[in-house]
XYZ file of C-alpha atoms in Angstrom:
777
model
C -27.708 -58.126 -77.280
C -24.761 -57.599 -74.903
C -24.383 -59.965 -71.958
C -25.867 -58.981 -68.600
C -22.381 -58.740 -67.078
C -21.839 -55.554 -69.058
C -24.678 -53.951 -67.171
C -23.873 -55.220 -63.712
C -21.436 -57.599 -62.004
C -22.326 -61.209 -61.312
C -24.300 -62.173 -58.188
C -25.752 -58.696 -57.716
C -29.375 -58.707 -56.543
C -31.622 -55.780 -57.367
C -34.557 -54.792 -55.209
C -36.369 -53.849 -58.408
C -36.320 -57.462 -59.552
C -37.654 -58.911 -56.291
C -41.161 -59.277 -55.030
C -41.910 -56.702 -52.305
C -40.111 -57.876 -49.174
C -41.702 -57.844 -45.721
C -40.638 -54.747 -43.818
C -41.804 -54.909 -40.208
C -40.324 -58.307 -39.398
C -37.672 -59.583 -37.022
C -34.084 -58.503 -37.608
C -32.856 -61.956 -38.663
C -35.417 -62.067 -41.455
C -34.893 -58.466 -42.521
C -31.096 -58.349 -42.409
C -30.387 -61.973 -43.273
C -29.563 -63.113 -46.794
C -27.589 -61.326 -49.486
C -27.164 -57.598 -49.910
C -29.553 -55.964 -52.352
C -29.004 -52.970 -54.605
C -31.363 -50.534 -56.222
C -31.227 -50.195 -60.028
C -30.543 -46.633 -61.146
C -28.601 -44.706 -63.754
C -25.860 -43.955 -61.227
C -25.183 -47.618 -60.569
C -21.674 -48.787 -61.436
C -19.581 -51.853 -60.866
C -17.301 -49.971 -58.469
C -20.214 -49.514 -56.079
C -21.252 -53.147 -56.050
C -18.701 -54.035 -53.416
C -19.036 -51.055 -51.129
C -21.078 -47.935 -50.573
C -19.089 -44.776 -51.343
C -21.564 -41.915 -51.493
C -20.586 -38.468 -52.733
C -22.388 -37.054 -49.669
C -21.738 -38.298 -46.159
C -24.799 -38.932 -43.967
C -23.722 -36.008 -41.784
C -24.519 -32.352 -42.004
C -23.235 -31.205 -38.648
C -22.099 -27.860 -40.027
C -25.214 -26.953 -41.974
C -28.108 -28.781 -40.346
C -29.611 -25.508 -39.146
C -29.777 -24.231 -42.718
C -32.075 -27.007 -43.847
C -35.631 -25.754 -44.364
C -38.641 -27.174 -42.606
C -40.701 -29.568 -44.661
C -43.833 -28.059 -46.174
C -47.129 -29.640 -47.071
C -46.173 -29.662 -50.743
C -42.937 -31.618 -50.143
C -42.650 -34.976 -51.829
C -44.440 -37.717 -49.898
C -43.401 -41.356 -50.024
C -47.044 -42.332 -50.508
C -47.013 -40.640 -53.909
C -44.637 -43.245 -55.262
C -42.814 -46.387 -54.229
C -42.026 -46.679 -50.493
C -38.915 -44.695 -49.660
C -35.697 -46.617 -48.997
C -32.302 -45.441 -47.857
C -28.841 -46.621 -48.843
C -26.784 -46.592 -45.673
C -23.188 -47.260 -44.676
C -23.695 -48.895 -41.287
C -20.521 -48.013 -39.369
C -20.207 -44.475 -40.697
C -23.844 -43.669 -39.942
C -23.556 -45.121 -36.420
C -20.543 -42.892 -35.848
C -22.299 -39.797 -37.127
C -25.594 -40.303 -35.319
C -23.860 -40.889 -31.977
C -21.539 -37.922 -32.459
C -24.319 -35.590 -33.535
C -27.347 -36.731 -31.538
C -26.168 -38.622 -28.430
C -25.255 -35.561 -26.403
C -25.236 -37.344 -23.035
C -23.003 -40.204 -24.242
C -25.210 -43.119 -23.187
C -25.373 -44.707 -26.676
C -29.103 -43.979 -26.818
C -31.098 -41.288 -28.602
C -33.685 -40.016 -26.156
C -35.978 -37.043 -25.725
C -33.455 -35.535 -23.288
C -30.594 -35.470 -25.816
C -29.882 -31.954 -27.088
C -28.908 -32.815 -30.667
C -30.631 -31.307 -33.724
C -32.850 -34.398 -34.026
C -32.435 -34.295 -37.782
C -30.238 -36.221 -40.178
C -29.993 -36.663 -43.952
C -29.899 -40.145 -45.444
C -29.153 -40.975 -49.050
C -32.027 -42.538 -50.965
C -31.613 -45.961 -52.510
C -33.158 -44.903 -55.828
C -30.283 -42.458 -56.344
C -27.639 -44.765 -54.873
C -27.167 -42.284 -52.060
C -26.702 -39.131 -54.112
C -30.026 -37.564 -53.174
C -30.947 -37.257 -49.518
C -34.029 -37.098 -47.365
C -34.195 -35.791 -43.800
C -34.970 -38.113 -40.901
C -36.388 -36.086 -38.022
C -37.413 -36.519 -34.414
C -36.377 -38.658 -31.467
C -38.410 -41.699 -32.444
C -37.146 -41.976 -36.027
C -33.539 -41.313 -35.046
C -33.583 -43.794 -32.180
C -35.155 -46.371 -34.500
C -32.406 -45.644 -37.038
C -29.746 -46.265 -34.381
C -31.478 -49.507 -33.382
C -31.696 -50.698 -36.974
C -28.023 -49.958 -37.570
C -27.073 -51.923 -34.441
C -29.185 -54.872 -35.633
C -27.616 -54.680 -39.100
C -24.180 -54.739 -37.471
C -25.236 -57.848 -35.527
C -25.809 -59.534 -38.889
C -22.413 -58.389 -40.214
C -23.938 -55.961 -42.679
C -21.633 -53.168 -43.806
C -24.164 -51.556 -46.107
C -27.928 -51.816 -46.062
C -30.992 -50.710 -47.990
C -33.332 -49.622 -45.193
C -37.064 -49.115 -45.624
C -38.350 -45.855 -44.191
C -41.260 -47.880 -42.822
C -38.821 -49.454 -40.315
C -38.193 -45.964 -38.898
C -41.807 -44.800 -38.843
C -43.300 -48.097 -37.707
C -46.320 -47.832 -35.443
C -44.691 -47.890 -31.961
C -47.258 -50.306 -30.513
C -46.663 -52.741 -33.380
C -42.899 -52.285 -33.135
C -42.678 -52.924 -29.398
C -45.036 -55.897 -29.541
C -43.047 -57.346 -32.447
C -39.722 -56.876 -30.651
C -41.070 -58.618 -27.549
C -42.410 -61.551 -29.531
C -39.506 -62.086 -31.923
C -36.481 -60.723 -30.056
C -36.863 -60.102 -26.338
C -38.155 -63.562 -25.383
C -35.304 -65.158 -27.312
C -32.705 -62.970 -25.578
C -34.125 -63.889 -22.157
C -34.062 -67.632 -22.870
C -31.644 -69.759 -20.856
C -30.794 -73.471 -20.645
C -28.811 -75.226 -17.964
C -26.687 -77.687 -19.932
C -23.352 -77.805 -21.723
C -24.475 -75.286 -24.319
C -26.089 -72.799 -21.957
C -24.020 -72.965 -18.775
C -21.535 -70.251 -19.649
C -24.298 -67.667 -19.983
C -26.337 -68.574 -16.937
C -23.663 -69.443 -14.365
C -22.572 -65.809 -14.401
C -24.384 -64.183 -11.481
C -24.668 -60.390 -11.879
C -25.487 -60.211 -8.156
C -22.075 -61.594 -7.155
C -20.438 -59.259 -4.701
C -16.895 -60.012 -5.846
C -17.285 -61.206 -9.397
C -14.433 -63.632 -8.701
C -16.454 -66.701 -7.757
C -15.861 -69.657 -10.047
C -18.980 -70.988 -11.776
C -20.579 -73.696 -9.654
C -23.631 -75.884 -10.131
C -25.428 -77.788 -7.387
C -27.180 -80.991 -8.442
C -29.970 -82.397 -6.238
C -29.621 -85.636 -4.328
C -31.070 -88.602 -6.226
C -30.071 -87.422 -9.721
C -26.794 -89.334 -10.397
C -27.189 -89.176 -14.185
C -27.479 -85.420 -14.006
C -24.414 -85.121 -11.781
C -22.432 -87.309 -14.170
C -23.573 -85.201 -17.119
C -22.276 -81.977 -15.549
C -18.980 -83.602 -14.552
C -18.568 -84.571 -18.192
C -19.294 -81.001 -19.262
C -16.711 -79.713 -16.762
C -14.138 -82.109 -18.204
C -14.920 -81.202 -21.826
C -14.832 -77.455 -21.103
C -11.905 -76.935 -18.718
C -11.800 -73.192 -19.463
C -15.048 -72.800 -17.501
C -13.521 -74.051 -14.241
C -16.957 -75.479 -13.480
C -17.361 -76.883 -9.972
C -20.015 -79.618 -9.761
C -21.463 -80.340 -6.301
C -24.203 -82.759 -5.170
C -26.625 -81.490 -2.538
C -27.645 -83.496 0.539
C -31.058 -85.145 0.735
C -32.462 -82.184 2.705
C -30.921 -79.211 0.891
C -32.965 -76.480 2.604
C -31.615 -76.992 6.126
C -30.836 -73.410 7.274
C -27.419 -74.287 8.708
C -26.414 -76.017 5.483
C -27.729 -73.182 3.298
C -25.768 -70.651 5.334
C -22.630 -72.745 4.837
C -22.992 -72.177 1.083
C -22.795 -68.392 1.396
C -19.063 -68.423 0.649
C -19.498 -70.748 -2.319
C -22.718 -69.712 -4.075
C -23.820 -71.510 -7.186
C -26.555 -72.228 -9.662
C -29.120 -74.921 -8.870
C -29.743 -77.597 -11.488
C -33.184 -77.662 -13.071
C -35.207 -80.143 -15.101
C -33.634 -81.824 -18.129
C -34.907 -84.114 -20.869
C -33.276 -87.129 -22.475
C -32.455 -86.686 -26.174
C -30.450 -88.490 -28.868
C -26.767 -87.600 -28.807
C -26.337 -88.014 -32.564
C -24.149 -91.087 -32.169
C -26.811 -93.669 -31.454
C -26.894 -93.008 -27.719
C -28.722 -90.750 -25.294
C -27.733 -87.576 -23.481
C -29.369 -84.911 -21.342
C -30.471 -81.498 -22.525
C -31.698 -78.583 -20.418
C -35.320 -77.537 -20.833
C -35.295 -73.832 -21.851
C -36.896 -71.148 -19.696
C -37.177 -67.356 -19.515
C -35.321 -65.264 -16.923
C -36.546 -61.836 -15.738
C -33.521 -60.046 -17.200
C -30.742 -57.638 -16.200
C -29.290 -58.656 -12.794
C -31.812 -61.505 -12.479
C -30.210 -64.211 -14.584
C -31.932 -67.291 -13.149
C -35.413 -68.841 -12.901
C -37.693 -66.935 -10.505
C -41.036 -67.981 -9.053
C -43.625 -65.256 -9.462
C -41.825 -63.515 -12.340
C -42.277 -66.768 -14.252
C -46.053 -66.725 -13.845
C -46.417 -63.296 -15.417
C -43.822 -64.130 -18.060
C -45.882 -67.211 -18.905
C -48.964 -65.080 -19.565
C -47.012 -63.118 -22.141
C -45.579 -66.273 -23.695
C -49.079 -67.682 -24.112
C -50.259 -64.502 -25.837
C -47.298 -64.876 -28.210
C -48.024 -68.553 -28.894
C -44.983 -69.946 -27.075
C -46.884 -72.700 -25.276
C -43.976 -75.153 -25.138
C -41.678 -72.610 -23.502
C -44.339 -71.916 -20.877
C -44.899 -75.642 -20.379
C -41.184 -76.146 -19.790
C -41.190 -73.556 -17.011
C -43.855 -75.568 -15.186
C -41.594 -78.634 -15.601
C -38.885 -76.748 -13.720
C -41.266 -75.907 -10.888
C -42.350 -79.543 -10.594
C -38.641 -80.432 -10.439
C -37.964 -77.808 -7.754
C -40.824 -78.992 -5.541
C -39.607 -82.584 -5.862
C -35.920 -81.929 -5.179
C -35.732 -78.638 -3.282
C -39.014 -78.886 -1.349
C -40.556 -75.713 -2.790
C -40.710 -73.460 -5.823
C -37.672 -71.352 -5.099
C -37.443 -67.578 -4.883
C -34.732 -68.064 -7.531
C -32.590 -70.960 -8.728
C -29.384 -70.062 -6.831
C -28.023 -71.731 -3.701
C -28.747 -68.774 -1.414
C -32.482 -69.038 -2.215
C -32.870 -72.642 -0.967
C -34.848 -71.616 2.145
C -37.125 -69.137 0.383
C -40.075 -69.391 -1.949
C -42.183 -66.592 -3.485
C -45.879 -65.895 -4.139
C -47.490 -69.161 -5.348
C -49.001 -69.199 -8.855
C -48.391 -72.771 -10.027
C -52.004 -73.973 -10.343
C -53.235 -71.082 -12.459
C -50.027 -71.219 -14.480
C -50.528 -74.934 -15.215
C -54.234 -74.582 -16.036
C -53.646 -71.628 -18.369
C -51.098 -73.704 -20.278
C -53.233 -76.879 -20.200
C -56.066 -74.998 -21.891
C -53.769 -74.132 -24.800
C -52.094 -77.511 -25.325
C -52.586 -79.394 -28.578
C -55.902 -81.236 -28.175
C -54.739 -84.132 -30.373
C -52.958 -85.817 -27.442
C -55.479 -85.731 -24.608
C -53.846 -88.448 -22.489
C -50.417 -86.815 -22.577
C -51.887 -83.429 -21.667
C -53.806 -84.989 -18.805
C -50.691 -86.711 -17.468
C -48.765 -83.445 -17.619
C -51.458 -81.552 -15.711
C -51.645 -84.373 -13.188
C -47.944 -84.015 -12.342
C -48.323 -80.249 -11.992
C -51.349 -80.516 -9.683
C -49.677 -83.234 -7.603
C -46.646 -80.955 -7.159
C -48.897 -78.035 -6.190
C -50.683 -80.176 -3.589
C -47.343 -81.142 -2.053
C -46.215 -77.512 -1.996
C -49.535 -76.458 -0.462
C -49.347 -79.001 2.371
C -45.629 -78.840 3.177
C -45.043 -75.108 2.720
C -48.111 -72.894 2.865
C -50.333 -74.551 5.460
C -47.476 -75.993 7.526
C -45.473 -74.277 10.229
C -43.787 -71.838 10.372
C -45.852 -70.189 7.623
C -49.305 -71.096 8.948
C -50.738 -69.288 11.951
C -52.812 -72.008 13.682
C -54.890 -69.500 15.634
C -56.314 -67.590 12.664
C -55.714 -70.047 9.823
C -53.870 -67.328 7.876
C -50.717 -68.215 5.959
C -47.686 -65.945 6.071
C -44.443 -65.303 4.256
C -42.135 -66.723 6.925
C -39.089 -68.600 5.556
C -36.347 -70.302 7.482
C -32.821 -68.952 7.247
C -29.824 -67.778 9.231
C -27.550 -64.776 8.986
C -27.411 -61.911 6.531
C -28.931 -62.490 3.066
C -25.853 -62.967 0.850
C -27.354 -61.877 -2.470
C -27.610 -58.222 -1.467
C -24.950 -55.586 -2.058
C -22.249 -55.601 0.615
C -23.353 -52.211 2.005
C -27.099 -52.868 1.907
C -27.442 -53.554 5.656
C -24.652 -51.275 6.923
C -27.067 -48.856 8.632
C -28.710 -51.785 10.457
C -25.452 -53.423 11.513
C -23.550 -50.313 12.626
C -25.197 -49.961 16.098
C -24.609 -53.655 16.853
C -21.014 -53.474 15.650
C -20.391 -50.391 17.789
C -21.838 -52.155 20.825
C -19.206 -54.889 20.440
C -16.403 -52.490 19.488
C -16.032 -54.051 16.034
C -16.107 -52.859 12.467
C -19.231 -53.689 10.490
C -17.278 -56.285 8.490
C -15.871 -57.961 11.618
C -19.268 -57.977 13.303
C -20.935 -59.393 10.187
C -18.497 -62.291 10.078
C -18.947 -63.116 13.764
C -22.726 -62.782 13.573
C -22.907 -65.020 10.515
C -20.712 -67.735 12.022
C -22.823 -67.749 15.211
C -20.137 -66.610 17.626
C -22.120 -63.445 18.395
C -25.815 -63.708 19.323
C -28.181 -60.793 18.758
C -31.883 -61.716 19.114
C -32.964 -58.279 17.916
C -30.982 -58.723 14.713
C -32.371 -62.245 14.294
C -35.871 -60.772 14.412
C -34.935 -58.084 11.888
C -33.576 -60.609 9.387
C -36.575 -62.911 9.885
C -38.769 -60.085 8.635
C -36.255 -59.144 5.932
C -36.242 -62.693 4.528
C -40.031 -62.663 4.648
C -40.150 -59.444 2.643
C -37.957 -61.072 0.005
C -40.168 -64.146 -0.037
C -43.227 -61.918 -0.560
C -41.699 -60.581 -3.785
C -42.384 -57.032 -2.555
C -38.863 -56.208 -1.530
C -39.017 -53.659 -0.116
C -41.937 -51.603 1.207
C -42.918 -49.769 4.395
C -46.002 -51.978 4.344
C -43.825 -54.849 5.566
C -41.142 -52.987 7.497
C -40.077 -55.046 10.564
C -43.303 -57.091 10.627
C -43.655 -59.072 7.398
C -43.173 -62.511 8.974
C -46.155 -61.863 11.265
C -48.546 -60.711 8.547
C -51.333 -62.685 6.974
C -51.302 -60.660 3.765
C -54.294 -60.301 1.482
C -52.228 -61.235 -1.567
C -51.045 -64.563 -0.128
C -54.527 -65.561 1.068
C -55.945 -64.816 -2.384
C -53.283 -66.922 -4.079
C -53.922 -69.874 -1.755
C -57.696 -69.537 -2.200
C -57.051 -69.782 -5.946
C -54.834 -72.860 -5.325
C -57.667 -74.550 -3.439
C -60.272 -73.751 -6.075
C -57.946 -74.703 -8.951
C -56.971 -78.019 -7.393
C -60.580 -78.874 -6.616
C -61.684 -77.903 -10.117
C -58.916 -79.908 -11.797
C -59.703 -83.023 -9.712
C -63.424 -82.745 -10.464
C -63.285 -81.761 -14.136
C -60.144 -83.515 -15.405
C -59.438 -86.421 -13.058
C -62.949 -87.815 -12.479
C -63.050 -86.507 -8.912
C -60.147 -88.580 -7.652
C -56.421 -87.950 -7.779
C -53.816 -90.457 -6.633
C -50.735 -88.972 -4.977
C -47.492 -90.639 -6.026
C -45.311 -89.134 -3.320
C -45.696 -89.451 0.433
C -45.546 -86.264 2.492
C -47.168 -84.966 5.711
C -50.668 -83.573 5.285
C -51.509 -80.364 7.089
C -54.490 -80.471 9.459
C -57.805 -79.042 8.325
C -59.027 -76.795 9.734
C -55.513 -75.509 10.611
C -56.240 -75.532 14.356
C -57.128 -79.251 14.380
C -54.929 -81.289 16.729
C -54.626 -84.344 14.509
C -53.843 -84.691 10.859
C -56.710 -85.262 8.493
C -57.070 -88.428 6.484
C -55.508 -88.189 3.014
C -58.676 -87.250 1.130
C -58.072 -86.565 -2.536
C -61.548 -85.724 -3.785
C -62.555 -82.267 -4.982
C -64.952 -81.664 -2.068
C -62.107 -81.261 0.401
C -60.509 -78.549 -1.697
C -63.702 -76.602 -2.132
C -64.237 -76.866 1.642
C -60.723 -75.498 2.176
C -61.463 -72.614 -0.191
C -64.725 -71.805 1.570
C -62.968 -71.884 4.935
C -60.236 -69.533 3.664
C -62.833 -67.127 2.288
C -64.437 -66.920 5.740
C -61.019 -66.291 7.300
C -60.299 -63.552 4.742
C -63.622 -61.880 5.443
C -63.137 -62.170 9.198
C -59.582 -60.884 9.464
C -58.761 -58.940 6.301
C -61.903 -57.209 5.026
C -62.378 -53.685 6.375
C -65.942 -52.538 5.769
C -65.377 -48.907 6.692
C -62.484 -48.581 4.239
C -64.089 -50.816 1.584
C -60.716 -52.523 1.281
C -58.866 -55.698 2.221
C -55.997 -55.097 4.663
C -53.197 -57.275 6.035
C -53.558 -58.828 9.506
C -50.770 -58.963 12.098
C -51.077 -62.419 13.707
C -48.832 -61.441 16.629
C -50.296 -58.006 17.412
C -53.747 -59.429 16.506
C -54.910 -56.408 14.536
C -55.260 -55.180 10.982
C -52.440 -53.138 9.471
C -53.852 -49.954 7.973
C -51.440 -49.763 5.046
C -53.542 -49.544 1.869
C -52.131 -51.891 -0.774
C -53.271 -52.384 -4.358
C -52.944 -56.146 -3.786
C -56.439 -55.892 -2.281
C -57.634 -56.214 -5.883
C -56.093 -59.693 -6.070
C -59.319 -60.832 -4.392
C -61.056 -60.088 -7.700
C -58.464 -62.110 -9.629
C -58.882 -65.055 -7.238
C -62.672 -64.779 -7.118
C -62.933 -64.715 -3.320
C -64.670 -61.334 -3.123
C -68.470 -61.166 -3.014
C -70.279 -59.053 -5.606
C -70.887 -56.434 -2.908
C -67.235 -56.399 -1.851
C -66.166 -56.117 -5.485
C -68.492 -53.165 -6.057
C -67.153 -51.395 -2.964
C -63.545 -52.068 -3.993
C -64.128 -50.596 -7.437
C -66.456 -47.738 -6.574
C -64.776 -46.553 -3.383
C -61.171 -47.745 -3.321
C -59.919 -47.894 -6.919
C -59.518 -44.117 -7.022
C -56.994 -44.341 -4.162
C -54.535 -46.176 -6.415
C -55.332 -44.950 -9.928
C -52.924 -42.306 -11.249
C -51.919 -41.108 -14.692
C -49.825 -44.200 -15.502
C -52.029 -46.906 -13.994
C -52.070 -48.342 -10.493
C -49.505 -47.439 -7.844
C -48.446 -50.097 -5.314
C -49.933 -48.313 -2.326
C -51.309 -44.957 -1.308
C -49.106 -41.972 -0.541
C -50.802 -41.609 2.835
C -49.962 -45.189 3.812
C -46.354 -44.836 2.744
C -45.837 -41.725 4.863
C -43.394 -38.877 4.495
C -40.064 -39.450 2.777
C -36.840 -37.897 4.077
C -33.102 -38.484 4.100
C -33.572 -40.726 7.120
C -36.601 -42.414 5.601
C -35.898 -42.976 1.890
C -38.481 -44.254 -0.561
C -39.017 -47.986 -1.117
C -39.469 -49.362 -4.593
C -42.742 -51.212 -3.835
C -44.405 -48.099 -2.397
C -46.088 -45.031 -3.896
C -45.469 -43.670 -6.580
C -44.153 -46.823 -8.240
C -46.124 -49.125 -10.527
C -45.273 -52.746 -11.263
C -46.565 -55.148 -13.950
C -47.893 -57.825 -11.530
C -50.252 -55.363 -9.867
C -51.549 -54.100 -13.198
C -52.170 -57.541 -14.717
C -53.870 -58.939 -11.607
C -56.184 -55.928 -11.444
C -57.055 -56.044 -15.166
C -57.960 -59.726 -15.007
C -59.833 -59.359 -11.712
C -61.880 -56.389 -12.870
C -62.830 -58.155 -16.084
C -63.808 -61.259 -14.095
C -66.356 -59.280 -12.107
C -67.728 -57.439 -15.134
C -65.820 -54.167 -14.755
C -64.361 -54.309 -18.263
C -64.442 -50.538 -18.792
C -62.293 -50.012 -15.699
C -59.896 -52.782 -16.742
C -59.504 -51.232 -20.193
C -58.921 -47.769 -18.756
C -56.198 -49.042 -16.421
C -54.586 -51.054 -19.210
C -54.633 -47.972 -21.449
C -52.903 -45.891 -18.777
C -50.122 -48.404 -18.229
C -49.551 -49.109 -21.920
C -49.538 -45.379 -22.660
C -46.775 -44.970 -20.087
C -44.821 -47.877 -21.570
C -45.279 -46.657 -25.141
C -44.219 -43.074 -24.453
C -41.085 -44.351 -22.708
C -40.420 -46.647 -25.670
C -40.828 -43.749 -28.128
C -38.940 -41.115 -26.137
C -36.131 -43.238 -24.696
C -34.684 -45.387 -27.474
C -37.001 -48.378 -27.024
C -36.598 -48.843 -23.256
C -38.730 -51.473 -21.490
C -37.883 -51.234 -17.759
C -38.633 -53.286 -14.670
C -40.957 -50.673 -13.119
C -42.174 -47.076 -13.444
C -42.899 -43.997 -11.421
C -46.532 -43.914 -12.534
C -47.168 -40.385 -11.250
C -44.327 -38.790 -13.232
C -44.533 -41.339 -16.076
C -40.826 -41.978 -15.658
C -38.602 -45.043 -15.715
C -35.767 -42.960 -14.257
C -36.294 -44.424 -10.797
C -33.659 -43.960 -8.105
C -35.326 -45.803 -5.216
C -33.224 -48.574 -3.683
C -31.895 -50.715 -6.558
C -32.695 -48.181 -9.265
C -34.304 -49.734 -12.329
C -33.495 -52.824 -14.335
C -33.714 -53.209 -18.098
C -32.484 -49.695 -18.941
C -28.750 -50.346 -19.256
C -28.230 -51.129 -22.948
C -26.364 -49.646 -25.879
C -28.043 -48.570 -29.124
C -30.775 -51.218 -29.172
C -32.803 -52.857 -26.372
C -32.005 -56.555 -26.332
C -34.418 -58.116 -23.874
C -36.718 -55.586 -22.251
C -37.693 -56.944 -18.839
C -39.622 -60.178 -18.430
C -42.850 -59.245 -16.711
C -42.980 -55.790 -18.334
C -42.820 -57.511 -21.734
C -45.784 -59.620 -20.638
C -47.731 -56.646 -19.319
C -47.546 -55.085 -22.766
C -48.658 -58.192 -24.642
C -51.418 -58.998 -22.148
C -52.495 -55.355 -21.891
C -52.954 -55.083 -25.651
C -55.530 -57.869 -25.455
C -57.686 -55.594 -23.260
C -57.662 -52.622 -25.626
C -60.151 -51.928 -28.371
C -58.828 -51.080 -31.845
C -59.575 -47.417 -31.162
C -57.615 -47.551 -27.882
C -54.680 -49.284 -29.555
C -54.501 -46.562 -32.201
C -54.671 -43.864 -29.543
C -51.852 -45.464 -27.551
C -49.767 -45.684 -30.731
C -50.327 -41.962 -31.246
C -49.214 -41.375 -27.612
C -52.569 -39.816 -26.761
C -52.531 -38.985 -23.063
C -55.211 -40.639 -20.888
C -56.260 -37.102 -19.881
C -57.135 -36.413 -23.486
C -58.507 -39.844 -24.319
C -60.748 -40.211 -21.272
C -61.229 -36.549 -20.432
C -60.180 -34.722 -17.278
C -63.160 -35.916 -15.238
C -62.663 -39.577 -15.939
C -65.227 -41.855 -14.333
C -63.948 -44.322 -11.782
C -67.094 -46.386 -12.181
C -69.445 -45.457 -15.003
C -72.101 -43.033 -13.808
C -71.191 -43.453 -10.159
C -68.012 -41.820 -8.950
C -65.420 -39.494 -10.342
C -61.688 -39.999 -10.111
C -60.306 -36.882 -8.518
C -58.108 -35.008 -10.960
C -55.560 -34.154 -8.281
C -54.276 -37.712 -8.759
C -53.593 -36.869 -12.392
C -50.995 -34.123 -12.905
C -50.633 -32.793 -16.460
C -48.458 -35.112 -18.522
C -45.318 -33.682 -20.089
C -42.882 -36.537 -20.778
C -39.952 -34.248 -21.600
C -40.525 -32.004 -18.609
C -40.921 -34.982 -16.296
C -37.812 -36.656 -17.697
C -35.705 -33.520 -17.326
C -37.019 -33.062 -13.789
C -36.023 -36.630 -12.917
C -32.597 -36.491 -14.524
C -29.605 -35.485 -12.451
C -28.263 -33.035 -14.981
C -25.100 -32.439 -12.978
C -23.885 -35.894 -14.015
C -23.821 -34.856 -17.651
C -21.885 -31.604 -17.116
C -18.114 -31.548 -17.685
C -15.893 -31.492 -14.615
C -14.158 -28.091 -14.599
C -12.572 -28.462 -11.168
C -9.357 -29.956 -12.545
């Protein structure tokens, strides 16, 4: 019998000889390892080291001659699963040239290509072809080729099942195995080069800089060592003063912005000694390349669904570190955020993680939760129920941060329209006026008031919205009161259930008076009763100032004007998430007010009526109608389920996931920051545009809280709903045109639900003039 080498060269692996390989797995698993070949009569040694098909993967000249497939055409189910033999670079070139008609390195529903391409089959070593058709398959092909290129593959055998994969399964898999990894950052010698780059830098010429908190000499020494070992980084290491959030000091850092150090752990250095290593965390993505406060809470929910408990736990470690060293959980971990926090979620975040920790180490888990609750108590007393954020008269807390000057993280022209009248008054250019105003040589009380409210809007996380325009710092918002009510209940519950009704505080800090109008500070009581009393007091305050019986809705309260603000916000449903609504209030919210916010793609941020008319002089804001954001969806789903309105929660989750899935299918796998939920479009031009959509060939990271919304939302859907979403079945079809807002009680008006046509809506949103050639030259 002749030796095997006569039949094939050495080290060649045949797919025929292997056990069936997993198909719908992460790219590293699928494209890692050695190249595989398919055994066939056309196999020869010359092809073992490169794919040289007789037919190129293109048919640009004759694609229109190819017949439509008929019902009697060969189906892959009739035999072995179909596989394609593909030259990676050549096929990338052809698919972009033929299908990417708008030149954005994506294959979307708006591209005008033939949406059809022939690929050589692996069983024939590429001599016979099969047509790949449609936006979804072609965009998946482009993504797979990009992933193969990442793994240095020149030639691949690609399973057709990778191209036809159920879109719900594909997106969920990409989030779990790819997106979270791409959004992971560490602040240490290995991770600094990625995270010190600030996409929000105005100039792009600022040297990387890291600020280390006072009282962490080992950490400062570690970063100095890194700077010395990596001189090409030009890393500037600075130590902050003991009180780093003094507004004058923070303003002085505007010209030298930098990253703020976060928690680290001590590990073996491999040489018998110890060194520091950054604890990993997830960033939101795109231009937000640092640790954020409320983004992290929603990201954590997605991480927990995907089993990444340790990653979520590490993010709480960073928040404990920030409260200890920076006085608060920061808006974001950059120097210009030192005066600002964001919506508080630490207690629920910690308890969600605690409930999923390994039960084999009870004492360690208890100690970890204790540190988190202690940090939350400090934040509660020193930030949220202390001046300037507390309003002593009403007991309502407000978003009201300290700060001086113009927020430096915005684009240089962001405030031009605000500054121009002041500059003209002083006979200066906007740039000259800005410099003099920032350095304090020009005083403008009206501008001070404007920027107080602007900083408050940014602290609220809802930047920006007409709901908060020029009044945010004065508002006791429903969302903030709900979050603090949840803090009070969570802290009380943890002390009672986990810490035997007593919790020792290990750090000394001023205690806020209770009730807030008390003239003297309360004694440092640490039992659960106090916290439940605080929660009950806050509930009374919410009912007194924020509940509007005639509207069946919670509204914000202006503590200066002493009246409710009539802007209708979907954050009213946060009362269900927090549990501070009565059963009657919950029923009224769901039966009478839900229909105000429910549209085809889920829940909009506020009503169109509250937003008001939009014009050139009054442009749209990204946190107003018709935009939909993941935090609002998730909070409503959880709140509705909590009060027994599971059907409504599932319907809203279906709407939002349908919108996400159709965008994923029609637009090359996009997972954006936000949506226009009325037009089912991610092509949003309000204010900062949209994040997470600027990628080439394959989405790399999605967007943090949108990733979570998908993973969390899937947990609300039944199997039938999941299949319908995967088939891109419109909510109009799935639920029917007269969908019930509350079963058997009210009907959601269909004028909120325009007919869904993703292609038509996308083309309507696109500025087609940008894609036309310039013939003026």
